[in-house]
mmCIF file of C-alpha atoms in Angstrom:
data_model
loop_
_atom_site.group_PDB
_atom_site.id
_atom_site.type_symbol
_atom_site.label_atom_id
_atom_site.label_comp_id
_atom_site.label_asym_id
_atom_site.label_seq_id
_atom_site.Cartn_x
_atom_site.Cartn_y
_atom_site.Cartn_z
ATOM 1 C CA MET A 1 -17.193 3.074 9.846
ATOM 2 C CA GLN A 2 -13.983 4.316 7.999
ATOM 3 C CA ARG A 3 -14.830 1.525 4.624
ATOM 4 C CA PRO A 4 -11.196 -0.730 5.084
ATOM 5 C CA VAL A 5 -9.008 -0.420 2.193
ATOM 6 C CA PHE A 6 -7.157 -4.014 0.859
ATOM 7 C CA VAL A 7 -4.176 -4.042 -1.043
ATOM 8 C CA ALA A 8 -2.688 -7.224 -2.913
ATOM 9 C CA ASN A 9 0.865 -6.561 -3.261
ATOM 10 C CA TRP A 10 1.590 -9.804 -5.771
ATOM 11 C CA LYS A 11 5.653 -8.248 -4.998
ATOM 12 C CA MET A 12 7.815 -10.879 -8.042
ATOM 13 C CA HIS A 13 4.883 -12.955 -8.056
ATOM 14 C CA PHE A 14 2.510 -13.014 -11.596
ATOM 15 C CA GLY A 15 3.775 -12.524 -15.490
ATOM 16 C CA PRO A 16 1.674 -11.429 -17.733
ATOM 17 C CA ALA A 17 -0.414 -14.532 -18.521
ATOM 18 C CA ASP A 18 -0.973 -15.368 -14.690
ATOM 19 C CA ALA A 19 -2.109 -11.910 -13.459
ATOM 20 C CA ARG A 20 -4.974 -12.333 -16.363
ATOM 21 C CA THR A 21 -6.203 -15.292 -14.829
ATOM 22 C CA TYR A 22 -5.377 -14.723 -11.600
ATOM 23 C CA MET A 23 -7.738 -10.757 -12.400
ATOM 24 C CA GLU A 24 -9.974 -13.032 -14.341
ATOM 25 C CA THR A 25 -10.538 -16.184 -11.458
ATOM 26 C CA PHE A 26 -11.100 -13.311 -8.724
ATOM 27 C CA ALA A 27 -13.079 -10.819 -10.647
ATOM 28 C CA ARG A 28 -15.975 -14.187 -11.411
ATOM 29 C CA ARG A 29 -15.681 -15.781 -8.005
ATOM 30 C CA TRP A 30 -16.023 -12.333 -5.719
ATOM 31 C CA ARG A 31 -19.372 -9.988 -6.087
ATOM 32 C CA ALA A 32 -19.155 -6.224 -5.987
ATOM 33 C CA ARG A 33 -19.266 -4.982 -2.633
ATOM 34 C CA ASP A 34 -19.091 -0.488 -1.576
ATOM 35 C CA ASP A 35 -18.632 -1.357 1.284
ATOM 36 C CA ARG A 36 -14.358 -1.615 0.665
ATOM 37 C CA THR A 37 -12.060 -0.735 -1.223
ATOM 38 C CA LEU A 38 -10.107 -3.804 -2.782
ATOM 39 C CA ILE A 39 -6.558 -2.653 -4.498
ATOM 40 C CA PHE A 40 -4.186 -5.363 -6.524
ATOM 41 C CA CYS A 41 -0.847 -4.314 -7.877
ATOM 42 C CA PRO A 42 1.208 -6.942 -9.859
ATOM 43 C CA PRO A 43 4.384 -6.280 -11.427
ATOM 44 C CA ALA A 44 4.307 -2.974 -13.649
ATOM 45 C CA ILE A 45 5.071 -5.740 -16.923
ATOM 46 C CA SER A 46 2.210 -7.665 -15.704
ATOM 47 C CA MET A 47 -0.430 -4.421 -15.134
ATOM 48 C CA THR A 48 -2.379 -4.276 -17.996
ATOM 49 C CA ALA A 49 -3.161 -7.772 -18.428
ATOM 50 C CA ALA A 50 -4.890 -7.000 -15.357
ATOM 51 C CA VAL A 51 -6.229 -3.997 -15.737
ATOM 52 C CA GLU A 52 -8.061 -5.713 -19.006
ATOM 53 C CA ALA A 53 -8.937 -8.651 -17.681
ATOM 54 C CA VAL A 54 -10.885 -6.871 -15.473
ATOM 55 C CA LYS A 55 -12.833 -3.905 -17.416
ATOM 56 C CA GLY A 56 -15.024 -2.863 -16.655
ATOM 57 C CA ARG A 57 -15.260 -3.632 -12.967
ATOM 58 C CA ASP A 58 -14.768 -0.293 -11.435
ATOM 59 C CA ASP A 59 -14.611 -1.443 -8.005
ATOM 60 C CA LEU A 60 -11.208 -4.198 -8.974
ATOM 61 C CA ILE A 61 -8.322 -0.819 -8.888
ATOM 62 C CA ILE A 62 -5.504 -1.613 -10.197
ATOM 63 C CA GLY A 63 -1.783 0.514 -8.599
ATOM 64 C CA ALA A 64 1.991 -0.159 -9.790
ATOM 65 C CA GLN A 65 4.065 -0.986 -6.967
ATOM 66 C CA ASN A 66 6.867 1.469 -7.851
ATOM 67 C CA ILE A 67 7.702 4.378 -9.911
ATOM 68 C CA TRP A 68 10.357 6.588 -10.152
ATOM 69 C CA THR A 69 10.875 9.800 -8.978
ATOM 70 C CA GLU A 70 10.892 11.932 -12.814
ATOM 71 C CA ASP A 71 7.998 11.526 -15.433
ATOM 72 C CA ARG A 72 10.876 11.402 -18.277
ATOM 73 C CA GLY A 73 14.050 10.993 -18.734
ATOM 74 C CA ALA A 74 17.425 8.903 -19.284
ATOM 75 C CA PHE A 75 16.670 6.610 -15.570
ATOM 76 C CA THR A 76 17.272 3.130 -17.756
ATOM 77 C CA GLY A 77 14.994 0.401 -16.533
ATOM 78 C CA GLU A 78 12.957 2.721 -14.054
ATOM 79 C CA THR A 79 9.216 3.385 -14.528
ATOM 80 C CA SER A 80 7.326 7.196 -14.014
ATOM 81 C CA ALA A 81 3.945 7.498 -12.257
ATOM 82 C CA VAL A 82 3.388 8.697 -16.259
ATOM 83 C CA MET A 83 3.405 5.438 -17.785
ATOM 84 C CA VAL A 84 1.762 3.057 -15.263
ATOM 85 C CA LYS A 85 -0.845 5.953 -15.564
ATOM 86 C CA GLU A 86 -1.740 5.715 -19.011
ATOM 87 C CA ALA A 87 -1.161 1.067 -17.857
ATOM 88 C CA GLY A 88 -4.126 1.749 -16.391
ATOM 89 C CA ALA A 89 -3.210 1.807 -12.579
ATOM 90 C CA ARG A 90 -4.994 4.630 -10.526
ATOM 91 C CA PHE A 91 -3.028 3.741 -7.685
ATOM 92 C CA VAL A 92 0.555 3.258 -6.371
ATOM 93 C CA LEU A 93 3.160 2.020 -3.162
ATOM 94 C CA VAL A 94 5.860 4.859 -2.379
ATOM 95 C CA GLY A 95 8.051 3.550 0.167
ATOM 96 C CA HIS A 96 7.783 0.201 0.047
ATOM 97 C CA SER A 97 10.531 -2.146 3.109
ATOM 98 C CA GLU A 98 12.166 -3.559 0.241
ATOM 99 C CA ARG A 99 12.377 -0.640 -1.849
ATOM 100 C CA ARG A 100 13.662 1.093 0.973
ATOM 101 C CA HIS A 101 16.049 -1.283 2.988
ATOM 102 C CA VAL A 102 17.000 -4.525 -1.312
ATOM 103 C CA PHE A 103 17.041 -0.718 -3.206
ATOM 104 C CA GLY A 104 17.987 1.873 -0.260
ATOM 105 C CA GLU A 105 15.681 3.956 -0.897
ATOM 106 C CA THR A 106 16.059 7.228 0.886
ATOM 107 C CA ASP A 107 12.771 9.528 2.878
ATOM 108 C CA GLU A 108 14.182 12.020 0.758
ATOM 109 C CA GLN A 109 12.584 9.723 -2.749
ATOM 110 C CA THR A 110 9.680 8.475 -0.897
ATOM 111 C CA ALA A 111 8.660 12.060 -0.064
ATOM 112 C CA LYS A 112 10.077 13.138 -4.310
ATOM 113 C CA LYS A 113 7.619 9.477 -4.961
ATOM 114 C CA CYS A 114 4.180 10.917 -3.431
ATOM 115 C CA ALA A 115 4.687 14.382 -5.561
ATOM 116 C CA ALA A 116 5.003 12.696 -8.765
ATOM 117 C CA ALA A 117 2.263 10.331 -8.203
ATOM 118 C CA VAL A 118 0.313 13.854 -7.605
ATOM 119 C CA ARG A 119 0.864 15.435 -10.684
ATOM 120 C CA ASN A 120 0.041 12.717 -12.069
ATOM 121 C CA GLY A 121 -2.894 11.698 -10.901
ATOM 122 C CA LEU A 122 -2.386 8.746 -8.012
ATOM 123 C CA THR A 123 -3.637 7.627 -5.765
ATOM 124 C CA PRO A 124 -0.207 7.296 -3.572
ATOM 125 C CA LEU A 125 -0.314 4.674 -0.657
ATOM 126 C CA LEU A 126 3.306 5.914 1.236
ATOM 127 C CA CYS A 127 4.484 2.924 3.665
ATOM 128 C CA VAL A 128 6.735 3.446 6.581
ATOM 129 C CA GLY A 129 7.912 0.518 9.523
ATOM 130 C CA GLU A 130 11.299 0.091 11.341
ATOM 131 C CA LEU A 131 13.476 -2.393 11.673
ATOM 132 C CA LEU A 132 13.741 -5.150 14.596
ATOM 133 C CA ASP A 133 16.783 -3.315 16.149
ATOM 134 C CA GLN A 134 14.684 -0.229 15.981
ATOM 135 C CA ARG A 135 11.806 -1.540 17.616
ATOM 136 C CA GLU A 136 14.458 -3.897 20.352
ATOM 137 C CA ALA A 137 16.504 -0.356 20.863
ATOM 138 C CA GLY A 138 12.811 1.768 21.286
ATOM 139 C CA ALA A 139 12.885 3.510 17.835
ATOM 140 C CA THR A 140 10.158 3.093 16.560
ATOM 141 C CA LYS A 141 8.263 6.379 17.359
ATOM 142 C CA GLU A 142 11.459 7.928 16.287
ATOM 143 C CA VAL A 143 12.469 5.803 12.950
ATOM 144 C CA VAL A 144 8.128 5.709 11.794
ATOM 145 C CA LEU A 145 7.554 10.085 11.944
ATOM 146 C CA ARG A 146 10.610 10.418 9.966
ATOM 147 C CA GLN A 147 9.907 8.750 7.885
ATOM 148 C CA PHE A 148 6.522 9.897 7.345
ATOM 149 C CA ASN A 149 6.312 13.223 8.156
ATOM 150 C CA THR A 150 10.126 13.565 4.859
ATOM 151 C CA GLY A 151 7.191 10.941 2.710
ATOM 152 C CA LEU A 152 4.412 14.023 3.505
ATOM 153 C CA SER A 153 7.131 16.742 2.558
ATOM 154 C CA GLU A 154 6.636 17.724 -0.603
ATOM 155 C CA LEU A 155 2.389 17.417 -0.512
ATOM 156 C CA SER A 156 -0.755 20.104 -0.268
ATOM 157 C CA SER A 157 -2.608 19.151 2.746
ATOM 158 C CA GLU A 158 -5.036 19.212 -0.216
ATOM 159 C CA SER A 159 -3.275 16.626 -1.977
ATOM 160 C CA ILE A 160 -2.322 14.382 1.864
ATOM 161 C CA LEU A 161 -6.005 14.063 2.179
ATOM 162 C CA ALA A 162 -6.746 12.232 -1.447
ATOM 163 C CA MET A 163 -4.044 9.624 -0.754
ATOM 164 C CA ALA A 164 -3.607 6.381 1.966
ATOM 165 C CA VAL A 165 -0.640 5.333 4.658
ATOM 166 C CA ALA A 166 0.331 2.339 5.943
ATOM 167 C CA TYR A 167 2.796 0.613 8.349
ATOM 168 C CA GLU A 168 4.251 -1.951 7.646
ATOM 169 C CA PRO A 169 6.735 -2.934 10.553
ATOM 170 C CA VAL A 170 9.685 -4.421 8.283
ATOM 171 C CA TRP A 171 10.357 -7.093 10.574
ATOM 172 C CA ALA A 172 7.463 -8.679 10.301
ATOM 173 C CA ILE A 173 7.266 -8.614 6.038
ATOM 174 C CA GLY A 174 7.765 -12.286 5.179
ATOM 175 C CA THR A 175 8.389 -13.601 8.944
ATOM 176 C CA GLY A 176 5.380 -14.814 10.085
ATOM 177 C CA LYS A 177 5.898 -12.562 12.988
ATOM 178 C CA THR A 178 3.024 -10.036 13.051
ATOM 179 C CA ALA A 179 2.477 -6.747 15.395
ATOM 180 C CA THR A 180 0.016 -7.895 17.644
ATOM 181 C CA ALA A 181 -3.288 -5.041 17.886
ATOM 182 C CA ALA A 182 -2.108 -3.013 20.306
ATOM 183 C CA ASP A 183 1.100 -2.215 18.700
ATOM 184 C CA ALA A 184 -1.241 -1.686 14.799
ATOM 185 C CA SER A 185 -2.915 0.215 17.512
ATOM 186 C CA GLN A 186 -0.251 2.254 19.211
ATOM 187 C CA VAL A 187 1.301 3.192 15.777
ATOM 188 C CA HIS A 188 -1.237 4.501 14.031
ATOM 189 C CA ALA A 189 -1.984 6.118 17.512
ATOM 190 C CA TRP A 190 1.205 7.869 15.911
ATOM 191 C CA MET A 191 0.483 8.077 12.733
ATOM 192 C CA ARG A 192 -3.022 10.055 13.129
ATOM 193 C CA GLU A 193 -1.563 12.541 15.325
ATOM 194 C CA ALA A 194 0.602 13.573 12.580
ATOM 195 C CA LEU A 195 -1.764 13.259 10.694
ATOM 196 C CA ARG A 196 -3.552 16.103 12.039
ATOM 197 C CA SER A 197 -1.407 18.738 12.755
ATOM 198 C CA ARG A 198 -1.114 19.285 8.569
ATOM 199 C CA VAL A 199 -5.096 18.777 7.715
ATOM 200 C CA GLY A 200 -6.834 19.427 10.874
ATOM 201 C CA ALA A 201 -10.113 17.311 11.709
ATOM 202 C CA ALA A 202 -9.836 16.273 8.012
ATOM 203 C CA ALA A 203 -6.596 13.529 9.547
ATOM 204 C CA ALA A 204 -9.720 10.952 10.713
ATOM 205 C CA GLU A 205 -10.774 10.568 6.657
ATOM 206 C CA ILE A 206 -7.104 9.301 5.626
ATOM 207 C CA PRO A 207 -6.729 5.743 5.607
ATOM 208 C CA ILE A 208 -3.788 4.370 7.860
ATOM 209 C CA LEU A 209 -3.416 0.547 6.602
ATOM 210 C CA TYR A 210 -1.118 -2.069 8.373
ATOM 211 C CA GLY A 211 1.198 -4.601 7.063
ATOM 212 C CA GLY A 212 3.392 -7.404 7.836
ATOM 213 C CA SER A 213 2.399 -11.298 7.836
ATOM 214 C CA VAL A 214 -1.923 -10.473 7.503
ATOM 215 C CA SER A 215 -3.677 -13.801 6.789
ATOM 216 C CA ALA A 216 -7.271 -15.343 6.629
ATOM 217 C CA GLN A 217 -6.031 -16.088 10.163
ATOM 218 C CA ASN A 218 -5.057 -12.957 12.234
ATOM 219 C CA ALA A 219 -6.824 -10.357 9.224
ATOM 220 C CA ALA A 220 -10.281 -10.091 11.653
ATOM 221 C CA SER A 221 -8.683 -9.198 15.320
ATOM 222 C CA LEU A 222 -5.999 -6.715 13.131
ATOM 223 C CA LEU A 223 -8.813 -5.008 11.307
ATOM 224 C CA ALA A 224 -10.966 -4.556 14.076
ATOM 225 C CA ALA A 225 -7.622 -2.970 16.120
ATOM 226 C CA ASP A 226 -8.665 0.869 17.228
ATOM 227 C CA GLY A 227 -7.089 3.109 14.831
ATOM 228 C CA VAL A 228 -6.818 0.660 11.519
ATOM 229 C CA ASN A 229 -8.786 0.583 9.148
ATOM 230 C CA GLY A 230 -7.139 -2.285 5.886
ATOM 231 C CA VAL A 231 -4.317 -4.070 5.671
ATOM 232 C CA LEU A 232 -1.046 -4.639 2.990
ATOM 233 C CA VAL A 233 -1.143 -8.173 2.374
ATOM 234 C CA GLY A 234 1.758 -9.714 0.374
ATOM 235 C CA GLY A 235 1.705 -14.061 0.562
ATOM 236 C CA ALA A 236 -1.355 -14.176 1.511
ATOM 237 C CA SER A 237 -2.463 -12.326 -1.418
ATOM 238 C CA LEU A 238 -1.533 -14.942 -4.132
ATOM 239 C CA ASP A 239 -4.077 -17.219 -3.760
ATOM 240 C CA VAL A 240 -7.110 -16.294 -5.146
ATOM 241 C CA ASP A 241 -9.072 -17.809 -1.969
ATOM 242 C CA GLY A 242 -7.286 -17.062 0.612
ATOM 243 C CA TRP A 243 -7.531 -12.954 -1.472
ATOM 244 C CA ILE A 244 -10.954 -13.581 -1.332
ATOM 245 C CA SER A 245 -12.051 -14.306 2.002
ATOM 246 C CA ILE A 246 -9.269 -12.062 3.717
ATOM 247 C CA CYS A 247 -11.608 -9.667 1.745
ATOM 248 C CA GLY A 248 -14.290 -11.069 2.618
ATOM 249 C CA THR A 249 -13.318 -10.164 6.395
#
């Protein structure tokens, strides 16, 4: 069985002091395990504090929520892959639904961000997912695979094999609605097939995560679904005890 991946996306929560306290508390309460991967994505301003709080705990990985497409330059307010790598990040979310639908990020920009992550030694997690009206119109497969294939378009097969991907239906994020296990399995199967067309049988080793109103109550059923190799969690990861419960699923 593939080693499950648990990703906490704190979004715009926890400044440096709160991030440090959270990570110190988690590190005290969580015994290192070699059968799963745990990743925490604090706001950029809190990344250094989070990294310092878990120094020496290689099992607790710090990631970035976003990067810009270029390594440096006149891009006021943006953060580059070079910067987050120097701050201690090992991982980065790319194309999260809020980046796409709140900030207008395009499929082409996600491709450039994945490429920027890879060339700077970060592991990208490419996120894809459909809106409610797209789902109701029967366009889920078309939308997901368009976002997916474009996002991977600037990467070599070797780079794709080193990354992770996630299905996060936009209609299920922060709404309390969750895709059923069968829904998740179907979309993950489409994504797995798209990966197989790019990298062959080795596609089976690339983790595909589910994200969208994951909680301590539904994590076990989602993780048990065919083709689901982990979870990408927002609000439910903000409580230390709740996140420990999910990570222990």
